[in-house]
CSV table of C-alpha atoms in Angstrom, one decimal:
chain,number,residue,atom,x,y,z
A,1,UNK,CA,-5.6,46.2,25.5
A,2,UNK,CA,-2.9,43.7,23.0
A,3,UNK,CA,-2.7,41.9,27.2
A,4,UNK,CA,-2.2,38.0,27.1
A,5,UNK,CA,-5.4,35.8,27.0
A,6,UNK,CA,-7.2,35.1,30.6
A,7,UNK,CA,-5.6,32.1,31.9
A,8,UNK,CA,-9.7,30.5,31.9
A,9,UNK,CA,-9.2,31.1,28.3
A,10,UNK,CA,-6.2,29.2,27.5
A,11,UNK,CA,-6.9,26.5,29.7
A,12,UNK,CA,-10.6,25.9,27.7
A,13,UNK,CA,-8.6,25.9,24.5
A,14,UNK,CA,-5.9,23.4,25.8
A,15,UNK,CA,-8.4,21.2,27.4
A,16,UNK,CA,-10.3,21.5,24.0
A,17,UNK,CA,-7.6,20.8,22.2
A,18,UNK,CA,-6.6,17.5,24.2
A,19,UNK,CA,-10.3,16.4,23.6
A,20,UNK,CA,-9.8,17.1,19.8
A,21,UNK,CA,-7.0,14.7,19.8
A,22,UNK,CA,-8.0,12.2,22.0
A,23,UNK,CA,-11.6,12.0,19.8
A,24,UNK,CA,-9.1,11.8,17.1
A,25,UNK,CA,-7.7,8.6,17.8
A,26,UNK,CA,-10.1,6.7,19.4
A,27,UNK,CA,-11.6,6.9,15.8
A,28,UNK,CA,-8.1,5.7,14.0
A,29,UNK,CA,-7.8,3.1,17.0
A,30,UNK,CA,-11.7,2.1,16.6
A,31,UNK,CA,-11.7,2.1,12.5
A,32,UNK,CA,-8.6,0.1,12.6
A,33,UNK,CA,-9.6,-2.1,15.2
A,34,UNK,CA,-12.9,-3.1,13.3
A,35,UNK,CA,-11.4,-3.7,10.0
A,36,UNK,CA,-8.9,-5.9,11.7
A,37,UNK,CA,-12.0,-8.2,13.1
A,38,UNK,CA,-13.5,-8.2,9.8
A,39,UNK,CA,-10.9,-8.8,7.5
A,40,UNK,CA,-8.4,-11.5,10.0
A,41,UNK,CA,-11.5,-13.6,11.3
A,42,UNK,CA,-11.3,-16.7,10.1
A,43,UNK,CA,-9.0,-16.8,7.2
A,44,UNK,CA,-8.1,-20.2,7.1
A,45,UNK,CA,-11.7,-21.9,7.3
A,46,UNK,CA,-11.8,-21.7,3.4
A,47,UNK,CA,-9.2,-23.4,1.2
A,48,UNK,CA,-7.2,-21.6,-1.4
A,49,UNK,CA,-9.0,-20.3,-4.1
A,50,UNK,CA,-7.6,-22.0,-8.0
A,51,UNK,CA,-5.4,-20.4,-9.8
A,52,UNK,CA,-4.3,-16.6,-8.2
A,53,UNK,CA,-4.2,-17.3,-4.6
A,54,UNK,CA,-2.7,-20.6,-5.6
A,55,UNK,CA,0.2,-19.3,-7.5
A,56,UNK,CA,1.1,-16.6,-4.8
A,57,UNK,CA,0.9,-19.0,-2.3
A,58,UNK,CA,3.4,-21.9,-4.2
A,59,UNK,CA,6.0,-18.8,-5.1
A,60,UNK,CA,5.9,-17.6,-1.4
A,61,UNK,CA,6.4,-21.5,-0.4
A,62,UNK,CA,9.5,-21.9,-2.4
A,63,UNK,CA,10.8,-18.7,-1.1
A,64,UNK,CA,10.5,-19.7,2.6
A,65,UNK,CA,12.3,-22.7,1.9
A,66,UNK,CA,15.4,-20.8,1.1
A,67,UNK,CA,17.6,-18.7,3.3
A,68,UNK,CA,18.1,-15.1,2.5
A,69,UNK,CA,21.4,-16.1,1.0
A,70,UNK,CA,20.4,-17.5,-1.9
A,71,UNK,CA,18.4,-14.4,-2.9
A,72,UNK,CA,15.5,-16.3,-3.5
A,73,UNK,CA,13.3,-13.6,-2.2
A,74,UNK,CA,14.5,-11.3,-5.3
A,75,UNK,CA,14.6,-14.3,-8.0
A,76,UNK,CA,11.5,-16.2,-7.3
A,77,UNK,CA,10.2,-19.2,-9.3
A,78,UNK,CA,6.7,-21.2,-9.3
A,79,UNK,CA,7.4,-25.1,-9.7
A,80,UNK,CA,10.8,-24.2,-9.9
A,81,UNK,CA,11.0,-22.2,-13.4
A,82,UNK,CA,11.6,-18.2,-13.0
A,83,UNK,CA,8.8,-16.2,-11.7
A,84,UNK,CA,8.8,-13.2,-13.9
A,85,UNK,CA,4.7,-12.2,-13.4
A,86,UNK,CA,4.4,-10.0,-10.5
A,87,UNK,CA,7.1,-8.0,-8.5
A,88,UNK,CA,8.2,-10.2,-5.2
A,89,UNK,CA,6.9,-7.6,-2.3
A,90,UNK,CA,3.5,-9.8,-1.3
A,91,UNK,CA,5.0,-12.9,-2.0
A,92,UNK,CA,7.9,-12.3,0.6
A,93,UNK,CA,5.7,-11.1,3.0
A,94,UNK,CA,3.5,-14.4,3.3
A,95,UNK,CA,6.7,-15.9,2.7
A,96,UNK,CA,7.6,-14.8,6.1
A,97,UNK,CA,4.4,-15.4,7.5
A,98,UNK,CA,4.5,-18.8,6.3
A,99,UNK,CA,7.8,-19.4,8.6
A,100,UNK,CA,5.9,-17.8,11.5
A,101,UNK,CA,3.3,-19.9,11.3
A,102,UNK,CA,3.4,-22.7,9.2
A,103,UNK,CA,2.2,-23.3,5.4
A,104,UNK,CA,-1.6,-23.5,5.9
A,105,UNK,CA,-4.3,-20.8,4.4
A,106,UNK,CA,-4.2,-18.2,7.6
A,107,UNK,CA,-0.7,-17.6,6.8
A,108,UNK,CA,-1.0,-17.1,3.4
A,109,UNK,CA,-3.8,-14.8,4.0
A,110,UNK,CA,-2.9,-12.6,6.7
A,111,UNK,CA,0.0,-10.1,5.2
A,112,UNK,CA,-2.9,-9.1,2.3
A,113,UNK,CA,-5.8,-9.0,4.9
A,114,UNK,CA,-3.7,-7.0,7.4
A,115,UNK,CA,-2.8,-4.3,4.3
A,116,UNK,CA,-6.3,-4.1,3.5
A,117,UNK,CA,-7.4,-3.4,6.8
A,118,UNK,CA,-4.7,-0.6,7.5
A,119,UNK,CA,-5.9,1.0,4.2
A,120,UNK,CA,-9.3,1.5,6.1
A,121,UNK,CA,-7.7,4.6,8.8
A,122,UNK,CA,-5.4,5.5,6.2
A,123,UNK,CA,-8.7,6.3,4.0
A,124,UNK,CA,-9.9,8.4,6.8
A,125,UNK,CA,-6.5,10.0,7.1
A,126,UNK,CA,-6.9,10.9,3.4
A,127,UNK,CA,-10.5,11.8,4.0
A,128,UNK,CA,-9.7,13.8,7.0
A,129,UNK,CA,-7.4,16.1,4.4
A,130,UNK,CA,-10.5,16.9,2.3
A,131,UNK,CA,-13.1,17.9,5.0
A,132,UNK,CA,-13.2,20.0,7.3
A,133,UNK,CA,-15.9,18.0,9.8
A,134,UNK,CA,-14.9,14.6,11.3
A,135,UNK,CA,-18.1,13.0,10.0
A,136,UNK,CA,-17.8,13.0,6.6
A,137,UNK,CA,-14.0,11.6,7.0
A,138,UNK,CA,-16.3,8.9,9.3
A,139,UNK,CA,-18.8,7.4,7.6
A,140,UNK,CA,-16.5,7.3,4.2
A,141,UNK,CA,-14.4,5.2,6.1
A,142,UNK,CA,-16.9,3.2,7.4
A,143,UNK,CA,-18.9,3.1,4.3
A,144,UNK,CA,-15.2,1.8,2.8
A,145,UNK,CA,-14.9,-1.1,5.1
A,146,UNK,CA,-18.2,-2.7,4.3
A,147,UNK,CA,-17.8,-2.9,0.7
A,148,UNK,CA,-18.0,-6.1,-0.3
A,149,UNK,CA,-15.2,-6.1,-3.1
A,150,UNK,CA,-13.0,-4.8,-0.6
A,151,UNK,CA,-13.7,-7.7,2.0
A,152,UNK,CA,-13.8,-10.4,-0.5
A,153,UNK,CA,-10.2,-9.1,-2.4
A,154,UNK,CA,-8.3,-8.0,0.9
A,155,UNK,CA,-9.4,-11.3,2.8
A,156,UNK,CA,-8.0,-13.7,-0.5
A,157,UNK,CA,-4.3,-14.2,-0.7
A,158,UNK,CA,-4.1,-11.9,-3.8
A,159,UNK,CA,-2.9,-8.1,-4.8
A,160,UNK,CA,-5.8,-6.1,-4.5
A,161,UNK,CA,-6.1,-5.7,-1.1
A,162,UNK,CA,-2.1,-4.5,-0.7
A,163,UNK,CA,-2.8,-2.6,-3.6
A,164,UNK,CA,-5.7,-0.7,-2.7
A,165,UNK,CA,-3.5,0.4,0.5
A,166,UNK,CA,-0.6,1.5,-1.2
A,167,UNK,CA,-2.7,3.6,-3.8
A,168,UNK,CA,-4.7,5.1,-1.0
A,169,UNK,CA,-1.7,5.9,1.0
A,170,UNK,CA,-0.2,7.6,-1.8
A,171,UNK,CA,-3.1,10.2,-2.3
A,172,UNK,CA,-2.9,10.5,1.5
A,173,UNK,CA,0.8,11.5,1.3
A,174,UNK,CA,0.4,13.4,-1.9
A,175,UNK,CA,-2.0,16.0,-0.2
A,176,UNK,CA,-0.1,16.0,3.5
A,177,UNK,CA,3.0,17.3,1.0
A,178,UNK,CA,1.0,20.5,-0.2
A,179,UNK,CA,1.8,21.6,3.5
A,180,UNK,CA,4.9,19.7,4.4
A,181,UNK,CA,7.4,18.4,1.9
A,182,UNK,CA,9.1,15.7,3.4
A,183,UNK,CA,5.7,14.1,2.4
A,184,UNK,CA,7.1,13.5,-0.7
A,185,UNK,CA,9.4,10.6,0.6
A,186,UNK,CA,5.7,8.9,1.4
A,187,UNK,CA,4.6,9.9,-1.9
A,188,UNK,CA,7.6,8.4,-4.2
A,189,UNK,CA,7.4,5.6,-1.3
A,190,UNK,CA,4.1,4.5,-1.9
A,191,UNK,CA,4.5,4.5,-5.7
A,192,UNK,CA,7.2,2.2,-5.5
A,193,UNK,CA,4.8,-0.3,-3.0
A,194,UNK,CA,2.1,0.1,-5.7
A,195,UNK,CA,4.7,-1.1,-8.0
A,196,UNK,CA,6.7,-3.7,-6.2
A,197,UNK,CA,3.0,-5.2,-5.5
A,198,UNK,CA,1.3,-5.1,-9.3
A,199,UNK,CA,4.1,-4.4,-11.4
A,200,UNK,CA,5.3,-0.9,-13.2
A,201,UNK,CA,2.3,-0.1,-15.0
A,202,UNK,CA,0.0,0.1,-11.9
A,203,UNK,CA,3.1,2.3,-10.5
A,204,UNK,CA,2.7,4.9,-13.8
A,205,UNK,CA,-1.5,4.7,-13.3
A,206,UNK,CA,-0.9,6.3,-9.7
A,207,UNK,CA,2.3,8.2,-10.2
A,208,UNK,CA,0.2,9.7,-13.1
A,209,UNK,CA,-2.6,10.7,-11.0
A,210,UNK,CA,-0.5,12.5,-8.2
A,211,UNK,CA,1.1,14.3,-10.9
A,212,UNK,CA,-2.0,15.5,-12.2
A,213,UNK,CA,-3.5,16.6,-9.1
A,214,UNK,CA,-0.3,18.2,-8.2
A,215,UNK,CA,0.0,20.0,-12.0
A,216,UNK,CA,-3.5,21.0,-11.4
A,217,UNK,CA,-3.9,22.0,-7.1
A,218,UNK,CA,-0.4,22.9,-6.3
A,219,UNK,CA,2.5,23.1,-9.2
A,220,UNK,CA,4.9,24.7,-7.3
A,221,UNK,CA,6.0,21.6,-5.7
A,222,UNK,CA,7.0,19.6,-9.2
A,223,UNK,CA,9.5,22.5,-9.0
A,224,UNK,CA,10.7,22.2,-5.8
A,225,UNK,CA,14.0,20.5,-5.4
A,226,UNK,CA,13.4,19.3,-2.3
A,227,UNK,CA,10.0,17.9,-3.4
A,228,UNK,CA,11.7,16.0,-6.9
A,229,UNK,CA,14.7,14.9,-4.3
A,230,UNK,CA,11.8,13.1,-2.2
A,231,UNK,CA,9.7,11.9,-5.1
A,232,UNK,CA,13.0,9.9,-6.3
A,233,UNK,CA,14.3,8.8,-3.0
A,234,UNK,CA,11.0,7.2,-2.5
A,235,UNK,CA,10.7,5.4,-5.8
A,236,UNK,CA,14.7,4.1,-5.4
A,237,UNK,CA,13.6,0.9,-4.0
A,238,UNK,CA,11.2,0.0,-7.5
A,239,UNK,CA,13.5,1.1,-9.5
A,240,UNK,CA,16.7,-1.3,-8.0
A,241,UNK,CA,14.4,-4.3,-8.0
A,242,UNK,CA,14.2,-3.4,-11.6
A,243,UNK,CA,17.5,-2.8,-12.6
A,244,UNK,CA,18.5,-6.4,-10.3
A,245,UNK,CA,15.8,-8.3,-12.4
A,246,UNK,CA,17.2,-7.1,-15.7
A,247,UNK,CA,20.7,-7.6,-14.6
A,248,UNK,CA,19.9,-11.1,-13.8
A,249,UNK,CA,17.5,-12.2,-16.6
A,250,UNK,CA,18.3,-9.3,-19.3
A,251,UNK,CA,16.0,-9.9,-22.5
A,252,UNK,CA,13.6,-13.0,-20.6
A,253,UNK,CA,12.8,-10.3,-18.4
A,254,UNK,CA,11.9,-7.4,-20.9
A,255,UNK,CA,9.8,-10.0,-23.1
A,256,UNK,CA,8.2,-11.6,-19.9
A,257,UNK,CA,7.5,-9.1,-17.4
A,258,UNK,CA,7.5,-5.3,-19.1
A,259,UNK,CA,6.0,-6.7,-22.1
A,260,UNK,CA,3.5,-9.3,-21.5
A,261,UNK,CA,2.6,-9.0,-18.3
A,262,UNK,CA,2.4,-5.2,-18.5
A,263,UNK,CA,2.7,-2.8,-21.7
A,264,UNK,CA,0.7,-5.4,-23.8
A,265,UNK,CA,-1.9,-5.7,-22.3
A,266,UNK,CA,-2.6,-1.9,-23.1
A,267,UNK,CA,-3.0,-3.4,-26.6
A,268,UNK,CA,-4.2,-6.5,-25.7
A,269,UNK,CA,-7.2,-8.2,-24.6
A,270,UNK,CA,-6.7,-10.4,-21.0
């Protein structure tokens, strides 16, 4: 009696463990393997669409065309005027791309497509934190890369795609940090991607709904110190490109970009 385990015993549970996880990520490597195929194939058959992927693509164009010197990758402009619409982050990103390989449609199409197809495991990451079977994390997954909103907004050279990835990544990290709490970092992390993508008020919409979920499943952690200390840490990087912008443009800035391209339109029809 209270004697260790028969070693048959603890070598079934190892080898069932090491099954467990090897199951485990040949359906991360498979998921993200497929959404890859769908949403990179062929992204540069099509030309740009008017108007949105346009004006991402001509910002991202006239950053590449600067060095990192100039600081054109924090002060943007379209057609040479300052680009005060959206944050930078997605812009910079097929900025590079566009230096990699060229200004053409694949380039300024693959940064958003590859975000959207990460978003697909990290769903079934987030999934696999609110069942308790493998299947169900599965097939909404699965049932998640065939939207068709999904595929047509993370193939285009727009926000959506990044966005979607960012947001779903930050529920993800928002429920690993119930357990662990250097989580957190992700958490404020991810916010400030959300933001440096869409803009602050997309930042608030998700920041809002962690802290709801958290107020309502777990509130001990919006007391934590070391859950706050990650929450801000994370978020540091949104709120500097802030502070630069305002620094740099000071009242063009507040009218342009935290008014009407983001508290107004609360009010206001777009």
């Amino acid at each position: 009696m209270g004697g260790p385990p028969p070693a048959s015993s603890v070598q079934y549970l190892t080898k069932t463990k090491r099954s467990e996880r090897s199951l485990e990520l040949f359906c991360i490597f498979a998921l993200t393997f497929a959404a890859l195929c769908l949403y990179c194939f062929n992204l540069g058959d099509m030309p740009l669409r008017d108007w949105d992927e346009a004006t991402v693509a001509q910002v991202a164009k006239e950053i590449s065309r600067h060095s990192p010197e100039a600081l054109h990758w924090l002060f943007p402009s379209l057609n040479g005027e300052p680009y005060l619409n959206k944050p930078p982050l997605m812009h910079n990103l097929i900025a590079e791309a566009f230096r990699l390989w060229g200004v053409n449609e694949f380039a300024a199409r693959i940064p958003g497509a590859f975000l959207t197809a990460l978003s697909v495991p990290v769903l079934y990451g987030l999934a696999r934190e609110l069942f308790s079977l493998r299947l169900p994390a599965l097939l909404t997954a699965l049932t998640y890369l065939t939207m068709l909103p999904v595929v047509r907004h993370g193939r285009l050279a727009m926000l959506d795609g990044p966005v979607l990835c960012f947001g779903i990544m930050t529920l993800w990290a928002v429920l690993r940090c119930r357990r662990d709490l250097r989580w957190s970092l992700v958490v404020g992390l991810s916010i400030a991607l959300v933001g440096l993508t869409k803009g602050i008020m997309m930042a608030g919409l998700w920041g809002a709904i962690a802290f709801a979920f958290l107020l309502w499943d777990t509130p001990r952690l919006l007391l934590s110190f070391y859950g706050l200390l990650g929450f801000i840490l994370g978020s540091l990087p949104l709120w500097a490109w802030y502070g630069a912008q305002w620094i740099h443009y000071q009242d063009l800035f507040i009218s342009t970009n935290l008014w009407s391209q983001s508290f107004s339109r609360i009010f206001n029809e777009v």
